Coordinates of N, CA and C in Angstrom, one line a residue:
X7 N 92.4 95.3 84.3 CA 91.5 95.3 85.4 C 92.2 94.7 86.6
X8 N 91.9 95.1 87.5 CA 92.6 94.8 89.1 C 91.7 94.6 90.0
X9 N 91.6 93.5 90.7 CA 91.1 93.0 92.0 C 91.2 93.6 92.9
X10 N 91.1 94.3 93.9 CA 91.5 94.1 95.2 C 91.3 93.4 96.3
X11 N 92.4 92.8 97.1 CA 91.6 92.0 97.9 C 92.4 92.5 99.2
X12 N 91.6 92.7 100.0 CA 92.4 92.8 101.6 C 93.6 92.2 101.6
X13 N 94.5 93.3 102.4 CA 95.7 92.3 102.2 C 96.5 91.2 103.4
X14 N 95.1 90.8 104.1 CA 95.7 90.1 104.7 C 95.6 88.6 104.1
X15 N 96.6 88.1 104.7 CA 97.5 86.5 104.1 C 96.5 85.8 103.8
X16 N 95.1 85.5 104.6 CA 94.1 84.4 104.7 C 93.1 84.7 103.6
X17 N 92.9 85.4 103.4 CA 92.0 86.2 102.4 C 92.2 86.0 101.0
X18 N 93.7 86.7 101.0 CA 94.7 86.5 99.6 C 94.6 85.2 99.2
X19 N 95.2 84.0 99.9 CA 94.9 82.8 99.8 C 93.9 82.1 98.9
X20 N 93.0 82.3 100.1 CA 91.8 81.9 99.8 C 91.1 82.3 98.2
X21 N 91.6 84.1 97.9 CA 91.0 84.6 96.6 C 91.9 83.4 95.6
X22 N 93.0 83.6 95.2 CA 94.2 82.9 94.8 C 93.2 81.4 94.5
X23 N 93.2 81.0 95.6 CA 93.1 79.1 95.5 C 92.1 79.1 94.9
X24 N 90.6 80.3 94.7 CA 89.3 79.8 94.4 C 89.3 80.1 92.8
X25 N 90.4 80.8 92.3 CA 90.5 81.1 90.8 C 91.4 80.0 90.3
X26 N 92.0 79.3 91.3 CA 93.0 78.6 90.3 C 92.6 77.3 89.4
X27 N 91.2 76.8 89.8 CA 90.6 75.8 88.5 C 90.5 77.1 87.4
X28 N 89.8 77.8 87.6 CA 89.5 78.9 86.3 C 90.5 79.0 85.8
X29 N 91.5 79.8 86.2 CA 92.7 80.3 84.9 C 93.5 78.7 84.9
X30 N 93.1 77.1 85.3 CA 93.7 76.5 84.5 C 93.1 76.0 83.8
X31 N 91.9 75.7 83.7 CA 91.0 75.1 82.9 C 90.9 75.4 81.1
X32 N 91.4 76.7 80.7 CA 91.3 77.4 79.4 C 92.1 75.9 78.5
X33 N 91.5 75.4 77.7 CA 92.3 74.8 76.5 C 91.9 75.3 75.6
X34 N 92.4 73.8 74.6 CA 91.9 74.1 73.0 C 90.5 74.0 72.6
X35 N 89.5 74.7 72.4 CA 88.3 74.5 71.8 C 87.8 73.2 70.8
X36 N 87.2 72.5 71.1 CA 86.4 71.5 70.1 C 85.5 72.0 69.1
X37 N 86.2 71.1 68.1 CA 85.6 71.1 66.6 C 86.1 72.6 65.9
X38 N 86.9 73.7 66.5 CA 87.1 74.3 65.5 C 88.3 74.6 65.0
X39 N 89.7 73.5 66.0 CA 90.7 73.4 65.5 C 91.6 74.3 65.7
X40 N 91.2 75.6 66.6 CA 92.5 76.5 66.8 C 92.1 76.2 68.4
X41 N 93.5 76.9 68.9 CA 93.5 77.0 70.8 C 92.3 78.5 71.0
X42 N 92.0 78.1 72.2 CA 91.0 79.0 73.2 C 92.1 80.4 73.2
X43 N 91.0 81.7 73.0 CA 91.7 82.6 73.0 C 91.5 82.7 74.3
X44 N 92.3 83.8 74.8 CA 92.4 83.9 76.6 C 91.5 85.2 77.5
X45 N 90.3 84.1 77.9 CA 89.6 84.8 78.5 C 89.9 86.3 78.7
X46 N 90.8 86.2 79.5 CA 91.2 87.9 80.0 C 92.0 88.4 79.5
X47 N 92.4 88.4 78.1 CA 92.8 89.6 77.6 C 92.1 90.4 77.0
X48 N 91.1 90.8 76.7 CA 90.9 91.7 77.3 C 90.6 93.1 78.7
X49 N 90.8 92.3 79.3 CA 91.1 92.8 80.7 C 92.6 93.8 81.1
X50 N 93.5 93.7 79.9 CA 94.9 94.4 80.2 C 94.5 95.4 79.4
X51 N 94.2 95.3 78.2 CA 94.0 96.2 77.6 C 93.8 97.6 77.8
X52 N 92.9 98.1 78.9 CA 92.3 99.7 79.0 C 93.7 100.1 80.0
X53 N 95.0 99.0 80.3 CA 95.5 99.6 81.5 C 96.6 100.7 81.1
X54 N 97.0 100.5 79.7 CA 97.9 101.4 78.9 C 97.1 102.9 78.6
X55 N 95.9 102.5 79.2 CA 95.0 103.9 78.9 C 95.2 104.8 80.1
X56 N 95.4 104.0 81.4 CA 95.8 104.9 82.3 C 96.0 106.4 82.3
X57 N 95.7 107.6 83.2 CA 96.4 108.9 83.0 C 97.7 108.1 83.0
X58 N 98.8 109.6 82.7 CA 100.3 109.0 83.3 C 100.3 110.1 84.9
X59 N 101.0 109.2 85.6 CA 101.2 109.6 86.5 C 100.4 109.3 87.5
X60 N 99.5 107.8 87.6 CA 98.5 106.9 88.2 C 99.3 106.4 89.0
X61 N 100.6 106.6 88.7 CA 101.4 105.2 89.6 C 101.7 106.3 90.9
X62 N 101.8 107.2 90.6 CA 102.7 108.3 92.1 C 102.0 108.3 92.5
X63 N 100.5 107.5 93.2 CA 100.0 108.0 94.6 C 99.9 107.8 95.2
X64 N 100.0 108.1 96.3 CA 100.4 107.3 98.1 C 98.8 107.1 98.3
X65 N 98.7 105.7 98.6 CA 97.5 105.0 98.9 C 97.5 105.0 100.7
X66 N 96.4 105.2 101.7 CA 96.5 105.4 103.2 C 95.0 104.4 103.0
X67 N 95.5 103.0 103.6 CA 94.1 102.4 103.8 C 94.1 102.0 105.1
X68 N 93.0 101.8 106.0 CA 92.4 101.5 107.3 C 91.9 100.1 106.9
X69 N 92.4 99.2 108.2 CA 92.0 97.6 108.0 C 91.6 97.3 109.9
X70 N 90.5 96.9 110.1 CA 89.7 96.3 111.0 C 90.5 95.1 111.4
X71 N 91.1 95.1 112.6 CA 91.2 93.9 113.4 C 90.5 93.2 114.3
X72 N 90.4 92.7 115.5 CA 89.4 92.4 116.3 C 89.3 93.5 117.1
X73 N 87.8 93.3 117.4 CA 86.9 94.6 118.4 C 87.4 96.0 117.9
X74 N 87.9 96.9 118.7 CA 88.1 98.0 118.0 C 89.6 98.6 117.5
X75 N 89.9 97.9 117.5 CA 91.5 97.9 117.0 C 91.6 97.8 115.2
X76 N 92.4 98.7 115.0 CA 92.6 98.8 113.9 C 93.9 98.9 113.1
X77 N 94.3 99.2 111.6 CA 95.9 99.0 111.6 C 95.6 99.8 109.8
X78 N 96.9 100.5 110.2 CA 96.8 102.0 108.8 C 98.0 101.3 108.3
X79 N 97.7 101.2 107.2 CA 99.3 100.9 106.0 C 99.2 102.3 104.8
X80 N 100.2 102.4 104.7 CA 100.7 103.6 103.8 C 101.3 102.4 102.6
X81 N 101.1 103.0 101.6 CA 101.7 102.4 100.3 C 102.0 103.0 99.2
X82 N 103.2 102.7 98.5 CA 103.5 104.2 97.4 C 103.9 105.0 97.3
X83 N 104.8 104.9 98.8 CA 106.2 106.3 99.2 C 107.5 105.6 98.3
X84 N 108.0 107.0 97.2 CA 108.8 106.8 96.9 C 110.5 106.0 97.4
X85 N 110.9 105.4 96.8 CA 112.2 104.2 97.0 C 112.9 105.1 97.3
X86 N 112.9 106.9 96.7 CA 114.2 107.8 97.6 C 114.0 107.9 98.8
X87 N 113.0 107.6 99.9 CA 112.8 108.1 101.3 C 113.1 106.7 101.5
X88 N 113.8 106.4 102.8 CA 113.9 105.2 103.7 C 112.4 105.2 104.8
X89 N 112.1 104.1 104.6 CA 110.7 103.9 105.2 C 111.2 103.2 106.6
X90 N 112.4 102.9 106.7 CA 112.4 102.6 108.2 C 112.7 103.8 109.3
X91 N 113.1 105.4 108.5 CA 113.1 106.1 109.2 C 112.0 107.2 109.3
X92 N 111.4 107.1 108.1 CA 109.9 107.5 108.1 C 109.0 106.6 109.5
X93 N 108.9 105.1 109.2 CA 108.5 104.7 110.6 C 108.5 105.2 112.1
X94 N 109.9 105.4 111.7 CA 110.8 105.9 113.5 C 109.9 107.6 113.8
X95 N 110.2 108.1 112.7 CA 109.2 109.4 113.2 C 107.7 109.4 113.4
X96 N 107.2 108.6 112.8 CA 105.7 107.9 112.4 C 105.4 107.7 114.3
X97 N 106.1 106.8 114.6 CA 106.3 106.2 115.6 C 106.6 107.3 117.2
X98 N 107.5 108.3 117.2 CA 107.5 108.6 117.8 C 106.2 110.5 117.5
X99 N 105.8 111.0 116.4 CA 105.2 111.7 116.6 C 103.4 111.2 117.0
X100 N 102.9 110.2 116.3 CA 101.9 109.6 116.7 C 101.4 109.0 118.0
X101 N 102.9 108.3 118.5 CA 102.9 107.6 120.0 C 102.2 106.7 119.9
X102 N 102.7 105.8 118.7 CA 101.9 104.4 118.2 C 102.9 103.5 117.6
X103 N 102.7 102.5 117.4 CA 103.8 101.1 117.3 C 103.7 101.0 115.9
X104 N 104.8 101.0 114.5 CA 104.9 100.7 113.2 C 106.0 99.6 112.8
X105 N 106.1 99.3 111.9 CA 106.9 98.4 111.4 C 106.7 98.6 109.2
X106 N 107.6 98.4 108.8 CA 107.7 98.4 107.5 C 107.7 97.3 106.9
X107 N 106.7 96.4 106.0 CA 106.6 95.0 105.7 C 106.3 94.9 104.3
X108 N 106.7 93.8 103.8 CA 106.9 93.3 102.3 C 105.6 92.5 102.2
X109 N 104.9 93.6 101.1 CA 103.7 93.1 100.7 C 104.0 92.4 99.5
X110 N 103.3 91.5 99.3 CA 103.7 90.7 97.5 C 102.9 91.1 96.5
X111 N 102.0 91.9 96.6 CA 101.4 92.7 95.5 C 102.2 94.3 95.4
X112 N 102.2 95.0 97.2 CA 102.7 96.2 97.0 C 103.8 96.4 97.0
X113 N 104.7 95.8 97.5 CA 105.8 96.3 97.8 C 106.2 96.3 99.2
X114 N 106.8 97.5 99.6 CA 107.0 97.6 101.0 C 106.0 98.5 101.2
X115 N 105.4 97.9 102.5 CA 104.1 99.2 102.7 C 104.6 99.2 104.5
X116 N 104.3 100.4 104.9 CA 104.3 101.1 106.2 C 103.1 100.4 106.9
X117 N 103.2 100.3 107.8 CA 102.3 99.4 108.5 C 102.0 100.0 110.1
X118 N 101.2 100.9 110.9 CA 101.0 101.2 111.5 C 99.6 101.1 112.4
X119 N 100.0 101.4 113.8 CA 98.7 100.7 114.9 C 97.8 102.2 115.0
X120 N 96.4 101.6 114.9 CA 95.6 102.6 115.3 C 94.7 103.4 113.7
X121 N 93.9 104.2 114.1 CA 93.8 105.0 112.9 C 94.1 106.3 112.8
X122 N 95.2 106.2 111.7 CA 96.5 107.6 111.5 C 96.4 108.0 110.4
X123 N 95.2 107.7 109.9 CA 94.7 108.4 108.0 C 95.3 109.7 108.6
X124 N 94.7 110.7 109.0 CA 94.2 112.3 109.3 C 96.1 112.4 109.9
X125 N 96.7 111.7 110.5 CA 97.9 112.0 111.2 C 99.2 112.2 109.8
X126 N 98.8 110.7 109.1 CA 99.9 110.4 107.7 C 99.6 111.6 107.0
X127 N 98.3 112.1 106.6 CA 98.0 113.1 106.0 C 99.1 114.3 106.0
X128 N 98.2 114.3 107.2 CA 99.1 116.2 108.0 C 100.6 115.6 107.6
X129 N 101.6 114.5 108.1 CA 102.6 114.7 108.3 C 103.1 114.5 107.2
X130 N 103.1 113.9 106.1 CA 103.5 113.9 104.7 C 103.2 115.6 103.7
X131 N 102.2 115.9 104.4 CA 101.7 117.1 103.8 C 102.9 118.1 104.6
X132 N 103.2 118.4 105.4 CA 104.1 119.2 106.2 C 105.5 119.1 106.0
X133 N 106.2 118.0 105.8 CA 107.0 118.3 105.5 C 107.7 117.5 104.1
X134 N 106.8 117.4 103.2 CA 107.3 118.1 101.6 C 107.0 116.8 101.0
X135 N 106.6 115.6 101.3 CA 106.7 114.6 100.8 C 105.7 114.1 99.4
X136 N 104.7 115.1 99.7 CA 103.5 114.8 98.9 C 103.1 115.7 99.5
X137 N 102.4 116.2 97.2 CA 101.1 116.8 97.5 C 100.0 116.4 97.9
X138 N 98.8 117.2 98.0 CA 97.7 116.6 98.5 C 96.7 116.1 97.5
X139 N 97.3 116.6 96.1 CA 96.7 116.0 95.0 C 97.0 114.0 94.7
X140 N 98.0 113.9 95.1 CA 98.7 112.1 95.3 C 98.3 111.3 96.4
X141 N 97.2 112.3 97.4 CA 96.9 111.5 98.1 C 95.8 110.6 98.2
X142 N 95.3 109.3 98.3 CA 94.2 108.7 98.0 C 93.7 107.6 99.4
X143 N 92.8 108.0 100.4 CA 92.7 107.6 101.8 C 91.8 106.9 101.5
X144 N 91.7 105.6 102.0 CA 90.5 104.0 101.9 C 90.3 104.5 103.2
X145 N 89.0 103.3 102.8 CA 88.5 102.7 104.5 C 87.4 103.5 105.1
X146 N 87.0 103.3 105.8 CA 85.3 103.8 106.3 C 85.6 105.3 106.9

């Protein structure tokens, strides 16, 4: 089972700090002499049940900044494409400002101004990068 939590830094934090009495608190149980089994295992378990092939899909989520400003991250483009040159074209066919940044849960995710769901779409669909079956767009 997986959380998600916005990925911005204050948020992450904040989720992080408010679980960390919980996952340390688990000991040994009284009066029955063995250690505490671990709450959340069960929780790994159904992930080996996965389809195969859950991991290939390019995730396009929309995140709200102040007033009407907004910011599109791509996540999930294969390690054979260079994401700083995907950027550069990102960048110059949109006529919007990107940068490629190291997420600590994702990876490197594409990070782009504005909302460019319907733009990443088209342009990954056009020229060969992904199907349209891999693709999975968040956000309102």
């Amino acid at each position: 089972m997986t959380v998600l939590v916005p990925s911005n830094s204050f948020a992450q934090l904040t989720f992080t700090l408010s679980l960390a009495p919980v996952l340390f608190c688990v000991g040994p149980q009284r009066g029955t002499g063995r250690a505490a089994s671990d709450p959340f295992a069960d929780a790994t378990k159904g992930d080996d049940l996965l389809p195969a092939g859950t991991e290939d899909y390019i995730h396009i989520r929309i995140q709200q900044r102040n007033g009407r400003k907004t910011l599109t991250t791509v996540q999930g483009i294969a390690d054979d494409y260079d994401k700083k040159k995907l950027v550069k074209a990102f960048k110059k066919k949109f006529a919007c400002n990107g940068t490629v940044i190291e997420h600590p849960e994702y990876g490197e995710v594409i990070q782009l101004q504005g909302d460019q769901r319907k733009n990443i779409c088209q342009f990954l669909l056009e020229v060969g990068i992904v199907k349209e079956e891999q693709l999975k767009v968040h956000g309102f």
